[in-house]
XYZ file of C-alpha atoms in Angstrom:
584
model
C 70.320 93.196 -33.451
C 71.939 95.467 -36.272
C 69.300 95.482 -39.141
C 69.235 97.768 -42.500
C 65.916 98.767 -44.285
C 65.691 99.228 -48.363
C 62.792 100.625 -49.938
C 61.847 98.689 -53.331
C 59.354 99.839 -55.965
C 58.165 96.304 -57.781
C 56.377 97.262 -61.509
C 54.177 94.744 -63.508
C 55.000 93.765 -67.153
C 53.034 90.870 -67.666
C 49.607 89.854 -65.503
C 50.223 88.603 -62.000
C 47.473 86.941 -60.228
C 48.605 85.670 -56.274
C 46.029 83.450 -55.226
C 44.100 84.342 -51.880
C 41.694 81.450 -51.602
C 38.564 83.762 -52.484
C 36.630 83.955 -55.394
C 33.838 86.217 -56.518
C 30.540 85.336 -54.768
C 27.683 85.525 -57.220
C 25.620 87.527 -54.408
C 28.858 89.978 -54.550
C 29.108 90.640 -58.496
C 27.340 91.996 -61.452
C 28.992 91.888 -65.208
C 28.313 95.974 -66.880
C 27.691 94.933 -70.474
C 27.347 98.547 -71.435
C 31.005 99.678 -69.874
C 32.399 96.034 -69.899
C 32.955 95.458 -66.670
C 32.702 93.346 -63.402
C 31.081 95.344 -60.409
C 32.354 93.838 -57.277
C 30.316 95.272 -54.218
C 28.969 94.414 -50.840
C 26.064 92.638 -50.371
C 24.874 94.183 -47.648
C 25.316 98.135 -49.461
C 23.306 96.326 -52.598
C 20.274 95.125 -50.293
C 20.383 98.731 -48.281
C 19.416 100.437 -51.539
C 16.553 97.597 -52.676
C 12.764 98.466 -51.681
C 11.054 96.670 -49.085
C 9.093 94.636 -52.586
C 12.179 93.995 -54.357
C 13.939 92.408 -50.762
C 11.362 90.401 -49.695
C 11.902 88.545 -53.388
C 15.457 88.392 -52.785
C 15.047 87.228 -49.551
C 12.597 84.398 -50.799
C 15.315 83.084 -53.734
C 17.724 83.015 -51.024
C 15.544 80.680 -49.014
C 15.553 78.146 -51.568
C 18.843 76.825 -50.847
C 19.593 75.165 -54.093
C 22.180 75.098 -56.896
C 19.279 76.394 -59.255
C 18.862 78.979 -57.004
C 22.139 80.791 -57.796
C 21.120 81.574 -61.057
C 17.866 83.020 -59.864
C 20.303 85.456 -57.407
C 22.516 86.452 -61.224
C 19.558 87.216 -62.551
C 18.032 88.983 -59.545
C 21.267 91.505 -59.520
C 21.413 91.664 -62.858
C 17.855 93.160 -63.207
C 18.528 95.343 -60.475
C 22.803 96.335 -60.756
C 21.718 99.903 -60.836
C 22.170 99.217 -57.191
C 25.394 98.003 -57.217
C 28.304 100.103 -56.456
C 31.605 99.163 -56.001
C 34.864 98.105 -57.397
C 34.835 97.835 -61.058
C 37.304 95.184 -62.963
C 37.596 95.442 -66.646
C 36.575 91.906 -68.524
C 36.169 90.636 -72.349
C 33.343 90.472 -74.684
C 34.297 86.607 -74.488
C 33.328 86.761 -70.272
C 30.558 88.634 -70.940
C 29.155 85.914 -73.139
C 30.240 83.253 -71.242
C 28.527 85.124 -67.864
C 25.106 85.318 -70.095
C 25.378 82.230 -71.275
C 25.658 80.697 -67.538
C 22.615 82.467 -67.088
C 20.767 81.037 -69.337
C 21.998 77.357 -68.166
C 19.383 74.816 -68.390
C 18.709 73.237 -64.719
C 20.318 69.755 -65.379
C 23.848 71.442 -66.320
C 23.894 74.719 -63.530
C 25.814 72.837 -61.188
C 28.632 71.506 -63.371
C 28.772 74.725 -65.388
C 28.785 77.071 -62.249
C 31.666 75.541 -61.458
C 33.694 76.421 -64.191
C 32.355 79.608 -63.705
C 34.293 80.506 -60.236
C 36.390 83.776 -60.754
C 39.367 83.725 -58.244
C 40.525 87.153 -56.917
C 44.000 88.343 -56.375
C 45.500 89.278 -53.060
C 43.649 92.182 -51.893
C 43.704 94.156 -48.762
C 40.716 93.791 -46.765
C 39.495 97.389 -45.954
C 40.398 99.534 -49.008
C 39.820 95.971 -51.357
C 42.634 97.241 -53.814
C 44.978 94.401 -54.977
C 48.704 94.321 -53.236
C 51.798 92.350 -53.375
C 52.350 89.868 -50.290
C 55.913 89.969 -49.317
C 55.821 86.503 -48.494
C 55.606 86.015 -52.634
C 58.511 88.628 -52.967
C 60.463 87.067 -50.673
C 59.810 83.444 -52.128
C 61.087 84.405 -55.284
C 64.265 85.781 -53.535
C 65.217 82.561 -51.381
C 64.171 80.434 -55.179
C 67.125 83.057 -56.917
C 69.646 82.723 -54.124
C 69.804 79.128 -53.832
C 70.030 78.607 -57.518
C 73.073 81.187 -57.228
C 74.282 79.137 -54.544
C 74.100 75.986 -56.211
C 75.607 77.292 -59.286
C 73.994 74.634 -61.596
C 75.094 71.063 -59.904
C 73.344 68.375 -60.081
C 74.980 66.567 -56.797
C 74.594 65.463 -54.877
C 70.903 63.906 -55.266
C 68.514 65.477 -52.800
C 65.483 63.388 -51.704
C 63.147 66.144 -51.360
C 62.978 69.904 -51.148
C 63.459 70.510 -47.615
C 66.632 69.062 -47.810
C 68.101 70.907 -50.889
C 66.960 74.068 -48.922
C 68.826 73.133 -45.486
C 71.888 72.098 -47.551
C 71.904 74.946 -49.933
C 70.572 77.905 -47.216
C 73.181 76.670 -44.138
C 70.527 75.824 -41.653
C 66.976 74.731 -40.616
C 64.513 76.917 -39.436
C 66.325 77.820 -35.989
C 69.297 78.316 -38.191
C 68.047 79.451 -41.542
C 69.284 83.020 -42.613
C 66.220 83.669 -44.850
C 64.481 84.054 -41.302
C 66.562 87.487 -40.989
C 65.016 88.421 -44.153
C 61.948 90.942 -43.352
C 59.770 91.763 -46.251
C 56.495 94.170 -46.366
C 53.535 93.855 -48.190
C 53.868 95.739 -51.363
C 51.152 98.343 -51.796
C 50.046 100.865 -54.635
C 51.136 103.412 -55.014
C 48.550 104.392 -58.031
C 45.274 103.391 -59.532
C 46.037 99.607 -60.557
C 44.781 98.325 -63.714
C 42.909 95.047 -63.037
C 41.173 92.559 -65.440
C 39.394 89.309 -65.968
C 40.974 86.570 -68.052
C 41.235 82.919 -68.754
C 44.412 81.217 -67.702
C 44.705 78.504 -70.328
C 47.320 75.780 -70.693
C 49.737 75.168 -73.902
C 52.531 72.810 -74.903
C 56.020 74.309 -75.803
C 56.098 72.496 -78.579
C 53.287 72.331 -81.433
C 51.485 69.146 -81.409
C 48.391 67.846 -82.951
C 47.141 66.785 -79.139
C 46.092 69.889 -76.926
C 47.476 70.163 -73.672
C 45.160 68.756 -71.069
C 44.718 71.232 -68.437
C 41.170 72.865 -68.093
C 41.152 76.860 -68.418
C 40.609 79.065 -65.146
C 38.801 82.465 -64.706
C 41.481 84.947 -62.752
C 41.625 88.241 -61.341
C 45.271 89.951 -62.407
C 46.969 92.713 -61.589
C 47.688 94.456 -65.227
C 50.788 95.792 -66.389
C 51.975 98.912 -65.097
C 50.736 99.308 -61.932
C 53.525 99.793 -59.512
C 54.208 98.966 -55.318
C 56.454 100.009 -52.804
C 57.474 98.113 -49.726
C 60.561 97.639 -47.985
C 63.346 94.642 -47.444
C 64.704 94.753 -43.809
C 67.758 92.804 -43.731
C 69.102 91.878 -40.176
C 72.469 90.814 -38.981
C 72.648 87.656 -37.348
C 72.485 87.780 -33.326
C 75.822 86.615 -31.351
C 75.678 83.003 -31.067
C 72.503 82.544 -33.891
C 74.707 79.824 -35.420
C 74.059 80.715 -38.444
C 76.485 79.750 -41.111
C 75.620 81.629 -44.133
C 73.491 85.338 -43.792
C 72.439 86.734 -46.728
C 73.302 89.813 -48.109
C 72.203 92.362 -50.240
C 74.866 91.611 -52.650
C 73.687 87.767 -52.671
C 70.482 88.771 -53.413
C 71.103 91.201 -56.649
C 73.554 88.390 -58.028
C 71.251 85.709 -57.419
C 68.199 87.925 -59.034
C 70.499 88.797 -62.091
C 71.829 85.259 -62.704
C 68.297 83.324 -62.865
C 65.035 85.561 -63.604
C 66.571 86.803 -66.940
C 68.110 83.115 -68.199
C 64.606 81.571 -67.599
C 62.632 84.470 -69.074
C 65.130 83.795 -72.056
C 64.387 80.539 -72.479
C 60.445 81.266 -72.213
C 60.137 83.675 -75.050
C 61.794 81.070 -77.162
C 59.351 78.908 -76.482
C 56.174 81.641 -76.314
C 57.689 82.468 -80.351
C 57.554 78.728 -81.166
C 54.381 78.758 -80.315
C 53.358 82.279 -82.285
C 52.876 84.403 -79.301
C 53.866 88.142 -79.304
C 57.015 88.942 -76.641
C 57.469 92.586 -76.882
C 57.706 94.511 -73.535
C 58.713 91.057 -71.318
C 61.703 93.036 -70.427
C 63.334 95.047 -67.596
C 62.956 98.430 -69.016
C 64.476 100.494 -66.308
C 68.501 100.579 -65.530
C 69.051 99.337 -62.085
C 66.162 96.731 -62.038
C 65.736 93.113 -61.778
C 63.497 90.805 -63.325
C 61.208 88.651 -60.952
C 58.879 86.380 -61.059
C 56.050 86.260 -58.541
C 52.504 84.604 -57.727
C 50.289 82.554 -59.920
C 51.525 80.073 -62.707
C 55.155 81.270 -62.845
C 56.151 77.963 -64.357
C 57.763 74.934 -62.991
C 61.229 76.314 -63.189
C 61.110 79.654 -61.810
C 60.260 78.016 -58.816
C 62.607 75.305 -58.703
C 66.925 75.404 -58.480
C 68.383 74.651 -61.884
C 70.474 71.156 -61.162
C 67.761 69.361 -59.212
C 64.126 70.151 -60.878
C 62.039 67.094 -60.808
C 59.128 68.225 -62.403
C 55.797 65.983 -62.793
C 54.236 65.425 -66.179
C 50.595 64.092 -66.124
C 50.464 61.327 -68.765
C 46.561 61.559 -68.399
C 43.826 59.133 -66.687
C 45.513 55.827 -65.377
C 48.779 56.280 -66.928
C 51.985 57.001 -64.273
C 53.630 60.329 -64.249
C 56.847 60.877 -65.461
C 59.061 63.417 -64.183
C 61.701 65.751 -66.434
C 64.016 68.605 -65.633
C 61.617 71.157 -67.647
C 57.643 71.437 -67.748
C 56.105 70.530 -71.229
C 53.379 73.298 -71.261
C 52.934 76.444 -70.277
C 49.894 78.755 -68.395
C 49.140 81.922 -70.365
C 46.934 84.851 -70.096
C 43.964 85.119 -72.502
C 40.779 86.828 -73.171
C 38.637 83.896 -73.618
C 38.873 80.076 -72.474
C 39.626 79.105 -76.131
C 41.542 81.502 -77.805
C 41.924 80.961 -81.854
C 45.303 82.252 -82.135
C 47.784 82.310 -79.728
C 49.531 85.634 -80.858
C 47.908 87.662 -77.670
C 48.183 85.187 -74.915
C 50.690 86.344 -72.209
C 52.659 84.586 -69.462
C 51.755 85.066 -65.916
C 54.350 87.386 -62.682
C 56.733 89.195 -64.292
C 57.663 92.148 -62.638
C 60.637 94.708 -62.424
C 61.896 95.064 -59.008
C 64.155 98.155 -58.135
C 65.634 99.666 -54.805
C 64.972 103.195 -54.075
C 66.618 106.666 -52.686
C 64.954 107.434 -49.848
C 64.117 110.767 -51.744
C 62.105 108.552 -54.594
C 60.943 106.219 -51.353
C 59.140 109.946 -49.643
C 57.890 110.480 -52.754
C 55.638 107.418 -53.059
C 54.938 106.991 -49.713
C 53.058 110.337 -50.480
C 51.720 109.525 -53.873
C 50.372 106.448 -51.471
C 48.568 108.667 -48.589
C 46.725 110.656 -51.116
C 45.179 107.852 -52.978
C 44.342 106.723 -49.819
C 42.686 109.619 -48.752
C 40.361 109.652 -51.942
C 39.701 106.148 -51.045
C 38.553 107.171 -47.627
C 36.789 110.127 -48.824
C 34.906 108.096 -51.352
C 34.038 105.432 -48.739
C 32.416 108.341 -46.173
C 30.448 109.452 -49.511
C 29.502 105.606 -50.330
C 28.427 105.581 -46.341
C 26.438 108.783 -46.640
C 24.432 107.614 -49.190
C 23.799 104.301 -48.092
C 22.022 105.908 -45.170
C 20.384 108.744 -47.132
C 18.792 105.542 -49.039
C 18.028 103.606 -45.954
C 16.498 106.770 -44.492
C 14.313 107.158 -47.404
C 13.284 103.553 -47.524
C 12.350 103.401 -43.350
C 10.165 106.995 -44.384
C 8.291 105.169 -47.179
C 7.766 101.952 -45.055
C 6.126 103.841 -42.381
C 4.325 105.647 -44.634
C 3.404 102.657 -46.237
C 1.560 101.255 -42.886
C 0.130 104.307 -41.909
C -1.836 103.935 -45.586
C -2.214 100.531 -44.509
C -3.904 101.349 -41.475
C -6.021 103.826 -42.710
C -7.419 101.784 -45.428
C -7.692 98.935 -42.877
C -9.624 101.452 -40.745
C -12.112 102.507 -43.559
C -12.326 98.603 -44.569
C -13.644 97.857 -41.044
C -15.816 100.936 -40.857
C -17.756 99.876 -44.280
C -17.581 96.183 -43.332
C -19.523 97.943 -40.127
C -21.935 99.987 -42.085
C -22.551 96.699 -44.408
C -23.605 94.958 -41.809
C -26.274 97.376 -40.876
C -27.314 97.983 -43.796
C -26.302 95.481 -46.031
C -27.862 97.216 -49.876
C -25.579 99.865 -49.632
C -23.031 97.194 -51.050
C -25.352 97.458 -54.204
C -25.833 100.554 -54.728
C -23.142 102.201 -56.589
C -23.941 100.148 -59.275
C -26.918 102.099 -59.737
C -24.849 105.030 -61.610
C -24.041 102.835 -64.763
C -27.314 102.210 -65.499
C -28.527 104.502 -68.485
C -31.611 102.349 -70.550
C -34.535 100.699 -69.895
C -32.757 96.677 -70.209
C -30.207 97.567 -67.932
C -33.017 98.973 -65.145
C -35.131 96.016 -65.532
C -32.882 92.920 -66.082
C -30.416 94.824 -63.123
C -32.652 96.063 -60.930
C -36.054 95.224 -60.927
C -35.533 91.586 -61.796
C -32.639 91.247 -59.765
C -32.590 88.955 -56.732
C -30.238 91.280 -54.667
C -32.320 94.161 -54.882
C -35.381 92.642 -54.800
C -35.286 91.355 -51.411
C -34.721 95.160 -49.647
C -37.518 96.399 -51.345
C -38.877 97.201 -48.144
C -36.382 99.586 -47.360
C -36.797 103.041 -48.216
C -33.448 104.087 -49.299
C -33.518 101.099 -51.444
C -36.768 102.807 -52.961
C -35.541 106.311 -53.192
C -32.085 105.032 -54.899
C -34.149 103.086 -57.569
C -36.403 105.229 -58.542
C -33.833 108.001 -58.890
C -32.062 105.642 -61.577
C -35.786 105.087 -63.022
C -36.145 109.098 -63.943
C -32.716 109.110 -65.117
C -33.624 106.490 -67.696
C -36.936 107.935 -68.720
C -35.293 111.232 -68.974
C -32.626 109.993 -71.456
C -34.841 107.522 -73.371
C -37.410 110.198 -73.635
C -40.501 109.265 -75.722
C -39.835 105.504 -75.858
C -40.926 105.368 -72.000
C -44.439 104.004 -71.776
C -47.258 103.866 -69.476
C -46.350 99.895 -68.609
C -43.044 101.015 -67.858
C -44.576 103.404 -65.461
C -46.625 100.739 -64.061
C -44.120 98.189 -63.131
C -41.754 100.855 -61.475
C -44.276 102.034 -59.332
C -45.033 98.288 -58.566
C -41.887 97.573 -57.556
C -41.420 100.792 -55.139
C -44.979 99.924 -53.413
C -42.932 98.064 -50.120
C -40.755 101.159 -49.535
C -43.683 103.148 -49.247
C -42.103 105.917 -52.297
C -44.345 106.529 -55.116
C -43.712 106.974 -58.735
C -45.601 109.645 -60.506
C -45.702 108.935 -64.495
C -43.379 109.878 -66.670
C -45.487 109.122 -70.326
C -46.183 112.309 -72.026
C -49.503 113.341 -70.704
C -48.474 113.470 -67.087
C -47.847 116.135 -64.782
C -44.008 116.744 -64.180
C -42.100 114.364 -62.085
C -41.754 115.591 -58.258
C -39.721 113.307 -55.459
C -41.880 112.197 -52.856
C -41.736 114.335 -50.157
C -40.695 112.915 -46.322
C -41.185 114.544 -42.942
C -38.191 116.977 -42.759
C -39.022 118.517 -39.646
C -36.237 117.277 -37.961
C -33.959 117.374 -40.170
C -35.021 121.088 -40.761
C -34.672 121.794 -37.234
C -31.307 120.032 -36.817
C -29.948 122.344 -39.784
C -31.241 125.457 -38.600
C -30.269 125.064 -34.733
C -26.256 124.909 -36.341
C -24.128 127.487 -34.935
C -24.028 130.907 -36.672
C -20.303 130.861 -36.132
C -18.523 129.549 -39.430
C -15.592 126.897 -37.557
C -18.265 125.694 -34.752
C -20.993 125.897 -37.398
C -19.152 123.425 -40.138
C -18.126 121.224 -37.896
C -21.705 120.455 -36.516
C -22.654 119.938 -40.242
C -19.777 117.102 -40.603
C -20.367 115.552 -37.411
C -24.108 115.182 -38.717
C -23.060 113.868 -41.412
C -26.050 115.075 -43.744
C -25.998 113.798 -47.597
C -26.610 116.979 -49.657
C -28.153 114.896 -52.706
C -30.476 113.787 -50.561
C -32.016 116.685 -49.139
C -35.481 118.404 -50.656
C -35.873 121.842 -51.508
C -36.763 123.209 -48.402
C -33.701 121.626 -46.385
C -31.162 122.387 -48.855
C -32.601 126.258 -48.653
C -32.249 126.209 -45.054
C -28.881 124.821 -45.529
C -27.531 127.943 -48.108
C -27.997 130.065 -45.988
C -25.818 128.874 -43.140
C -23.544 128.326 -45.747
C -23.646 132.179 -46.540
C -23.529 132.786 -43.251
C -20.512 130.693 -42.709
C -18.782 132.525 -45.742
C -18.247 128.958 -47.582
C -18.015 130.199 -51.477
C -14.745 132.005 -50.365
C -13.055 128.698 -49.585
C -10.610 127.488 -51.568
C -11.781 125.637 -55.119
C -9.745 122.417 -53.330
C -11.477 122.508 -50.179
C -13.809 119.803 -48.453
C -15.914 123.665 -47.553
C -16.035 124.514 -51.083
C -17.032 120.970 -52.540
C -19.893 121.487 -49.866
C -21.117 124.971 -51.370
C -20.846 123.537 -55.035
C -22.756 120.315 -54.389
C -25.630 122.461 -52.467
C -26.047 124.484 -55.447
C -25.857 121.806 -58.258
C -28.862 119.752 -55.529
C -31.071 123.063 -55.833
C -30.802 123.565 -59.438
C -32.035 119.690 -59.885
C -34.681 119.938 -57.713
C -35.991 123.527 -59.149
């Protein structure tokens, strides 16, 4: 089969939106107030970058599974859009209130409001997610121009639907149809692509005090300028295809030239009756056509002039009634209820132009290279996402080897507790620094009271006792004294007065014999010798004079006071010293 291939550049000049059943998720976008923009990303990139925290509460909205949950999501990846990197698609200051005012929707109206609230997206292509040009909307708009240049503007005879005006008009059914040897591409970029946000919103042609009646919509467009190249095969017929009536290139430049330009005509009229600004709605470029593609094209640049049988809506329970021409047109806007009309813009019309094969190599290469900064941005996107998840897997394990540590201590103090349950109490000993605080927290305290027997009990209490008479000084009297040494009697330590005619204060000596002998029979090597003194785990502040001199000097011996300030060696050396200066 005998075939010829054109290569055809289409340009926007007014926004063109071709509708791909998809809309933006609101777990796959976040509105930039700062920069004015809608961040379209994946989810699964935006939860790779959250900490563990931060997805466990995303995790727990999602679980909800109602409408009242969706706005917990916005505000979720709102608080947290840092996160979110993707596509970015210019919007108005009037989205950006509506979006902030949806989330801020009181829970009675989030379901009827979300729905208004859907953004559809333009035709994009899957992997690289940049907007394109189907050809089947291309090559729609070329059968819609031929077969008006075929009919030529009759109205007979009466067709009863549109299948039929197409099999009269095209020569054939579907085994027979010559659009079939049509072959359009997809149209691609060949260039960044200017996309934005806006509110389609319906208008009649002519003023009237009524509004028209359709409800506004939230699109994704394709902007003007931005500019595609794809090809038009066009194949001969095949030897006994029976096919009455190919198409040729010819057909199609005549039937392009005869219809876009008339009903663009006709439109500005009417978009200048109703105060709208037309300038740049034209073909700019010698050698081009004007074409109308995708979303809201109007009524008649879809239908054959002769035979339109367009549907009016009269409104709840009222019949339709059908003209030649549609009473209202869809326009482009910046917010769902513009004040003036001056701005708004019609929707799909685009220049289409064949190329030299010489302008064809050159955007085919303008093409590669954009998409080789798209891929190279992707692998960067990629490398971070990992880097991030990397990071986050470090911090979780570090997280539960804290976890177990702590756990560990927990379960070696609940241990210790057990067998000796006042150790719980304690600590609370330091804080106490006058005479109410000893006796209304200590001795007249149930908790302590009842391990009065025990002799660390005894020797932590009356430790805090000296520290209070020291700092209270002459205000400590004999009766003080007296109930003190009352209360140490079960623990067997005994309080020596502290009033002013007493002897000075001395801690009540113990049998240190072993202890003495366990501290001089350490090793006289420094490594071997430290660790024995960890393992025995000995409580400097609690050793007497004798012990802690014994002690020194296998800490000379051992070289500690040339440790490091920092170390656990050092700390040792310091707190020996500061123990033998308080008990000199």
């Amino acid at each position: 089969m005998k075939s010829k291939t054109y290569y055809c550049r289409i340009k926007v000049i007014s926004p063109v939106h071709i509708g791909c059943d998809e809309v933006y998720e609101p777990t796959g976008f976040v509105v930039d107030d700062q920069e004015k923009e809608l961040i379209a990303f994946e989810p699964a990139t935006f939860l790779g970058m959250l900490e563990q925290d931060d997805l466990d509460k995303f995790a727990t909205i999602c679980r909800k599974g109602t409408v009242q949950s969706l706005l917990e999501i916005y505000k979720f990846i709102r608080l947290h859009k840092e996160h979110a990197r993707g596509r970015r698609v210019a919007v108005s200051d009037s989205f950006i209130s509506h979006y902030n005012k949806t989330l801020n929707l009181p829970p009675n109206a989030v379901q009827k409001q979300l729905n208004k609230f859907l953004v559809g997206r333009t035709a994009f292509q899957r992997v690289e997610t940049i907007p394109y040009i189907p050809g089947s909307a291309l090559k729609g708009a070329i059968r819609t121009a031929v077969l008006n240049e075929r009919n030529g503007g009759s109205k007979h005879p009466k067709y009863r639907n549109g299948k039929q005006l197409n099999d009269d008009l095209s020569g054939g059914t579907f085994a027979t149809d010559p659009f079939r040897l049509i072959k359009v591409s997809d149209f691609h970029a060949t260039g960044p692509v200017g996309q934005r946000i806006v509110y389609a919103v319906n208008r009649k042609k002519k003023p009237s005090d009524r509004e028209a009646r359709g409800p506004y919509q939230i699109l994704e467009v394709i902007e003007s300028g931005a500019e595609f190249i794809g090809t038009i095969t066009i194949q001969q017929p095949p030897r006994g295809a029976m096919i009455k009536k190919p198409v040729q290139l010819e057909e199609i430049g005549k039937g392009l030239a005869g219809f876009y330009p008339a009903e663009l005509k006709k439109e500005k009229r009417h978009l200048q009756t109703i105060g709208c600004d037309t300038a740049g709605l034209e073909a700019n470029s010698s050698g081009t056509h004007l074409i109308r593609i995708g979303r809201h094209s109007g009524a008649e640049c879809v239908t054959v002039e002769g035979h339109r049988d367009i549907k009016i809506m009269q409104g709840p329970g009222v019949r339709p009634k059908f003209k030649p021409h549609a009473t209202t047109l869809w326009l482009a806007a910046e917010s769902d209820n513009p004040s003036t009309n001056r701005n708004l813009q019609p929707f799909g019309w685009v220049e289409f132009a064949l190329l030299s094969e010489d302008k064809a190599a050159g955007y085919r290469a303008k093409s590669a290279a954009q998409y080789e900064e798209w891929q190279t941005e992707q692998q960067q996107a990629v490398a971070d996402f990992k880097k991030n998840a990397e990071l986050i897997a470090r911090r979780k394990e570090e997280e539960i080897r804290e976890q177990e540590r702590q756990a560990e201590k927990e379960r070696q103090r609940t241990k210790e507790l057990e067998k000796y349950p006042w150790r719980a109490f304690l600590p609370g000993l330091e804080h106490i620094a006058d005479w109410g605080g000893l006796r209304t927290q200590v001795l007249e305290q149930e908790k302590f009271i009842q391990y009065r027997m025990e002799e660390e009990v005894g020797r932590a209490v009356m430790e805090t006792a000296l520290q209070v008479a020291s700092a209270i000084g002459k205000k400590w009297t004999k009766e003080r004294d007296r109930m003190v040494a009352e209360w140490l009697q079960p623990s067997g330590v005994k309080w020596q007065s502290m009033t002013k005619d007493s002897k000075p204060v001395a801690l009540p000596q113990k049998d240190n014999s072993g202890l003495l002998a366990q501290i001089n029979g350490f090793s006289e090597n420094g490594e071997q010798g430290w660790q024995e003194f960890k393992t025995a785990k000995i409580k400097i502040n609690k050793l007497d004079k004798q012990c802690c001199e014994a002690l020194k000097a296998k800490f000379s011996t051992w070289k500690l006071k040339k440790s490091k300030k920092k170390s656990s060696e050092r700390k040792a050396y310091d707190n020996l010293n500061k123990r033998l200066k308080k008990l000199t």
